[in-house]
PDB file of C-alpha atoms and ligand atoms in Angstrom:
ATOM      1  CA  MET A   1     -41.563 -15.399 -91.832  1.00 55.00           C
ATOM      2  CA  ASN A   2     -38.366 -14.575 -90.056  1.00 54.00           C
ATOM      3  CA  LYS A   3     -38.390 -11.185 -91.717  1.00 63.00           C
ATOM      4  CA  GLY A   4     -35.108  -9.325 -91.666  1.00 68.00           C
ATOM      5  CA  LYS A   5     -33.230 -12.350 -90.424  1.00 83.00           C
ATOM      6  CA  HIS A   6     -32.263 -13.973 -93.651  1.00 88.00           C
ATOM      7  CA  PHE A   7     -28.750 -12.691 -93.913  1.00 92.00           C
ATOM      8  CA  THR A   8     -25.592 -14.676 -93.805  1.00 94.00           C
ATOM      9  CA  ARG A   9     -22.975 -12.762 -91.872  1.00 93.00           C
ATOM     10  CA  VAL A  10     -19.423 -13.488 -90.901  1.00 95.00           C
ATOM     11  CA  CYS A  11     -18.298 -12.693 -87.355  1.00 95.00           C
ATOM     12  CA  LEU A  12     -15.799  -9.870 -87.501  1.00 93.00           C
ATOM     13  CA  ASP A  13     -13.873 -11.340 -84.609  1.00 92.00           C
ATOM     14  CA  CYS A  14     -13.572 -15.053 -85.187  1.00 96.00           C
ATOM     15  CA  GLY A  15     -14.809 -15.385 -88.766  1.00 95.00           C
ATOM     16  CA  LYS A  16     -17.614 -17.754 -87.875  1.00 95.00           C
ATOM     17  CA  VAL A  17     -20.308 -17.889 -90.540  1.00 95.00           C
ATOM     18  CA  MET A  18     -23.779 -17.150 -89.185  1.00 93.00           C
ATOM     19  CA  GLU A  19     -26.788 -17.968 -91.298  1.00 92.00           C
ATOM     20  CA  ASN A  20     -30.286 -16.521 -91.082  1.00 91.00           C
ATOM     21  CA  VAL A  21     -29.300 -13.637 -88.883  1.00 92.00           C
ATOM     22  CA  ALA A  22     -30.070  -9.947 -88.868  1.00 90.00           C
ATOM     23  CA  GLY A  23     -28.236  -7.898 -91.463  1.00 89.00           C
ATOM     24  CA  ASN A  24     -26.569  -5.668 -88.901  1.00 91.00           C
ATOM     25  CA  LEU A  25     -25.139  -8.512 -86.858  1.00 92.00           C
ATOM     26  CA  ARG A  26     -21.381  -8.213 -86.689  1.00 92.00           C
ATOM     27  CA  PHE A  27     -20.300 -10.703 -84.044  1.00 93.00           C
ATOM     28  CA  CYS A  28     -21.302 -14.216 -83.136  1.00 94.00           C
ATOM     29  CA  ALA A  29     -22.858 -14.904 -79.750  1.00 92.00           C
ATOM     30  CA  SER A  30     -19.668 -15.981 -78.018  1.00 93.00           C
ATOM     31  CA  CYS A  31     -17.703 -13.027 -79.359  1.00 94.00           C
ATOM     32  CA  ARG A  32     -20.454 -10.664 -78.289  1.00 93.00           C
ATOM     33  CA  ARG A  33     -20.223 -12.101 -74.808  1.00 93.00           C
ATOM     34  CA  GLU A  34     -16.450 -11.788 -74.848  1.00 92.00           C
ATOM     35  CA  ARG A  35     -16.647  -8.189 -75.988  1.00 91.00           C
ATOM     36  CA  HIS A  36     -19.153  -7.438 -73.252  1.00 90.00           C
ATOM     37  CA  ASN A  37     -16.843  -8.978 -70.662  1.00 90.00           C
ATOM     38  CA  GLN A  38     -13.993  -6.900 -71.973  1.00 89.00           C
ATOM     39  CA  TYR A  39     -16.152  -3.815 -71.766  1.00 86.00           C
ATOM     40  CA  CYS A  40     -16.985  -4.599 -68.139  1.00 83.00           C
ATOM     41  CA  ARG A  41     -13.348  -5.165 -67.299  1.00 85.00           C
ATOM     42  CA  ASP A  42     -12.388  -1.853 -68.843  1.00 83.00           C
ATOM     43  CA  TYR A  43     -15.190  -0.150 -67.009  1.00 80.00           C
ATOM     44  CA  ARG A  44     -14.135  -1.647 -63.692  1.00 78.00           C
ATOM     45  CA  ALA A  45     -10.462  -0.876 -64.232  1.00 76.00           C
ATOM     46  CA  HIS A  46     -11.355   2.699 -65.048  1.00 72.00           C
ATOM     47  CA  ASN A  47     -13.436   3.067 -61.926  1.00 71.00           C
ATOM     48  CA  GLU A  48     -10.886   1.587 -59.588  1.00 69.00           C
ATOM     49  CA  LYS A  49      -9.027   4.855 -59.686  1.00 67.00           C
ATOM     50  CA  PRO A  50     -10.662   6.769 -56.850  1.00 66.00           C
ATOM     51  CA  ALA A  51     -12.376   9.812 -58.231  1.00 74.00           C
ATOM     52  CA  ARG A  52     -12.965  11.091 -54.742  1.00 82.00           C
ATOM     53  CA  VAL A  53     -10.498  11.324 -51.899  1.00 85.00           C
ATOM     54  CA  MET A  54     -10.686  12.009 -48.188  1.00 89.00           C
ATOM     55  CA  TRP A  55      -9.857  15.528 -47.179  1.00 92.00           C
ATOM     56  CA  TYR A  56      -8.838  16.052 -43.575  1.00 93.00           C
ATOM     57  CA  THR A  57      -8.842  19.185 -41.513  1.00 94.00           C
ATOM     58  CA  VAL A  58      -7.099  19.269 -38.152  1.00 93.00           C
ATOM     59  CA  TRP A  59      -7.459  21.858 -35.427  1.00 93.00           C
ATOM     60  CA  ASP A  60      -5.736  22.232 -32.112  1.00 92.00           C
ATOM     61  CA  ALA A  61      -8.316  20.934 -29.617  1.00 87.00           C
ATOM     62  CA  LYS A  62      -7.402  23.595 -27.053  1.00 89.00           C
ATOM     63  CA  THR A  63      -6.868  26.728 -29.087  1.00 93.00           C
ATOM     64  CA  GLY A  64      -8.954  25.931 -32.131  1.00 92.00           C
ATOM     65  CA  ASP A  65      -6.102  26.858 -34.422  1.00 94.00           C
ATOM     66  CA  LEU A  66      -6.032  25.255 -37.817  1.00 95.00           C
ATOM     67  CA  LEU A  67      -3.048  22.946 -37.787  1.00 94.00           C
ATOM     68  CA  ALA A  68      -3.289  21.093 -41.041  1.00 94.00           C
ATOM     69  CA  SER A  69      -5.591  20.305 -43.882  1.00 92.00           C
ATOM     70  CA  GLY A  70      -5.163  18.050 -46.844  1.00 92.00           C
ATOM     71  CA  THR A  71      -5.088  14.412 -47.770  1.00 91.00           C
ATOM     72  CA  SER A  72      -3.998  11.905 -45.143  1.00 92.00           C
ATOM     73  CA  GLU A  73      -0.497  11.968 -46.598  1.00 92.00           C
ATOM     74  CA  MET A  74      -0.276  15.739 -46.380  1.00 92.00           C
ATOM     75  CA  CYS A  75      -1.607  15.914 -42.817  1.00 94.00           C
ATOM     76  CA  ALA A  76       0.531  13.010 -41.645  1.00 95.00           C
ATOM     77  CA  ARG A  77       3.636  14.764 -42.861  1.00 94.00           C
ATOM     78  CA  ARG A  78       2.591  18.068 -41.344  1.00 94.00           C
ATOM     79  CA  LEU A  79       1.694  16.654 -37.934  1.00 93.00           C
ATOM     80  CA  GLY A  80       4.620  14.279 -37.720  1.00 94.00           C
ATOM     81  CA  TYR A  81       2.779  10.969 -38.019  1.00 93.00           C
ATOM     82  CA  LYS A  82       4.984   8.244 -39.339  1.00 93.00           C
ATOM     83  CA  SER A  83       2.543   7.248 -42.058  1.00 93.00           C
ATOM     84  CA  ALA A  84      -0.692   8.305 -43.684  1.00 92.00           C
ATOM     85  CA  ASN A  85      -2.298   5.192 -42.238  1.00 92.00           C
ATOM     86  CA  SER A  86      -1.424   6.019 -38.655  1.00 92.00           C
ATOM     87  CA  PHE A  87      -2.805   9.491 -39.184  1.00 92.00           C
ATOM     88  CA  ALA A  88      -6.014   8.090 -40.671  1.00 90.00           C
ATOM     89  CA  SER A  89      -6.525   5.742 -37.739  1.00 89.00           C
ATOM     90  CA  ALA A  90      -5.916   8.591 -35.304  1.00 88.00           C
ATOM     91  CA  VAL A  91      -8.625  10.532 -37.096  1.00 88.00           C
ATOM     92  CA  SER A  92     -10.988   7.583 -36.855  1.00 86.00           C
ATOM     93  CA  HIS A  93     -10.399   7.370 -33.104  1.00 83.00           C
ATOM     94  CA  GLY A  94     -10.711  11.117 -32.763  1.00 79.00           C
ATOM     95  CA  LEU A  95     -13.986  11.202 -34.674  1.00 77.00           C
ATOM     96  CA  SER A  96     -15.456   8.237 -32.845  1.00 77.00           C
ATOM     97  CA  GLY A  97     -15.073  10.186 -29.631  1.00 67.00           C
ATOM     98  CA  SER A  98     -13.685   7.245 -27.692  1.00 62.00           C
ATOM     99  CA  HIS A  99     -10.379   9.025 -27.135  1.00 57.00           C
ATOM    100  CA  ARG A 100     -11.172  12.315 -25.441  1.00 58.00           C
ATOM    101  CA  THR A 101      -7.552  12.953 -24.649  1.00 54.00           C
ATOM    102  CA  TYR A 102      -6.654  13.700 -28.264  1.00 68.00           C
ATOM    103  CA  LYS A 103      -5.088  17.068 -28.669  1.00 83.00           C
ATOM    104  CA  TYR A 104      -6.522  17.475 -32.139  1.00 88.00           C
ATOM    105  CA  THR A 105      -9.973  18.105 -33.504  1.00 89.00           C
ATOM    106  CA  PHE A 106     -10.548  16.343 -36.788  1.00 90.00           C
ATOM    107  CA  ALA A 107     -12.896  16.821 -39.663  1.00 90.00           C
ATOM    108  CA  ARG A 108     -13.140  14.529 -42.632  1.00 91.00           C
ATOM    109  CA  GLU A 109     -14.914  15.011 -45.920  1.00 90.00           C
ATOM    110  CA  ARG A 110     -14.921  13.479 -49.347  1.00 88.00           C
ATOM    111  CA  ILE A 111     -13.913  15.733 -52.174  1.00 86.00           C
ATOM    112  CA  ASP A 112     -13.184  15.370 -55.850  1.00 83.00           C
ATOM    113  CA  ARG A 113      -9.731  14.139 -56.700  1.00 79.00           C
ATOM    114  CA  SER A 114      -9.396  16.894 -59.292  1.00 79.00           C
ATOM    115  CA  GLU A 115      -9.963  19.382 -56.505  1.00 77.00           C
ATOM    116  CA  VAL A 116      -6.900  18.078 -54.675  1.00 72.00           C
ATOM    117  CA  ASP A 117      -4.755  18.190 -57.772  1.00 72.00           C
ATOM    118  CA  SER A 118      -5.597  21.801 -58.443  1.00 71.00           C
ATOM    119  CA  LEU A 119      -5.351  22.997 -54.858  1.00 61.00           C
ATOM    120  CA  PRO A 120      -2.629  24.922 -53.100  1.00 59.00           C
ATOM    121  CA  PRO A 121      -0.935  22.893 -50.316  1.00 55.00           C
ATOM    122  CA  VAL A 122      -3.056  24.323 -47.504  1.00 52.00           C
ATOM    123  CA  ARG A 123      -6.696  25.161 -47.771  1.00 50.00           C
ATOM    124  CA  THR A 124      -7.799  27.659 -45.173  1.00 52.00           C
ATOM    125  CA  ILE A 125     -11.240  26.707 -44.070  1.00 54.00           C
ATOM    126  CA  ARG A 126     -12.302  27.800 -40.649  1.00 57.00           C
ATOM    127  CA  LYS A 127     -15.453  25.837 -40.357  1.00 58.00           C
ATOM    128  CA  LYS A 128     -15.787  23.726 -37.263  1.00 56.00           C
ATOM    129  CA  PRO A 129     -17.235  20.263 -37.712  1.00 57.00           C
ATOM    130  CA  ALA A 130     -20.937  20.436 -36.981  1.00 56.00           C
ATOM    131  CA  GLY A 131     -21.813  17.354 -34.969  1.00 59.00           C
ATOM    132  CA  ALA A 132     -20.546  13.950 -35.919  1.00 51.00           C
ATOM    133  CA  PRO A 133     -21.091  13.232 -39.612  1.00 55.00           C
ATOM    134  CA  THR A 134     -20.946   9.449 -38.935  1.00 54.00           C
ATOM    135  CA  PRO A 135     -18.133   8.492 -41.261  1.00 56.00           C
ATOM    136  CA  THR A 136     -18.300   5.110 -42.897  1.00 59.00           C
ATOM    137  CA  SER A 137     -14.879   3.562 -42.772  1.00 54.00           C
ATOM    138  CA  CYS A 138     -14.043   1.230 -45.582  1.00 54.00           C
ATOM    139  CA  LYS A 139     -11.150  -1.074 -44.908  1.00 52.00           C
ATOM    140  CA  GLY A 140      -9.227  -2.674 -47.682  1.00 52.00           C
TER     141      GLY A 140
HETATM  142 ZN1   ZN B   1     -17.160 -14.719 -83.266  1.00 81.40          ZN
END
């Protein structure tokens, strides 16, 4: 019995001799596990780069004029916020509706990072936010 598992192979990684194994086996068990871990690490590292970014659009609450649109950095600079973070938190407050006194109307959407890279500085969309799209804020 044990058909097809009568080969003696040498692990390509550590050189460990493995007897009575399949002919196509190339790595011993521990090296296979290590390679899998490495694969997972690579995968995770690759996916930590955000493929999608938040795109903000800001209107004047009174006149409805488009004031700024772009990433939080771009809008913060345009509207005079001292940092992208302070702009983002202002948007969160504005969208939550708890601060009615805000002079801006905000919209927030997720778009592809490649879209940002290939875009001109200001995108002219005139679409008003329809209702509250219940944004999920992720901190950290
Ligand atoms: Zn090995």
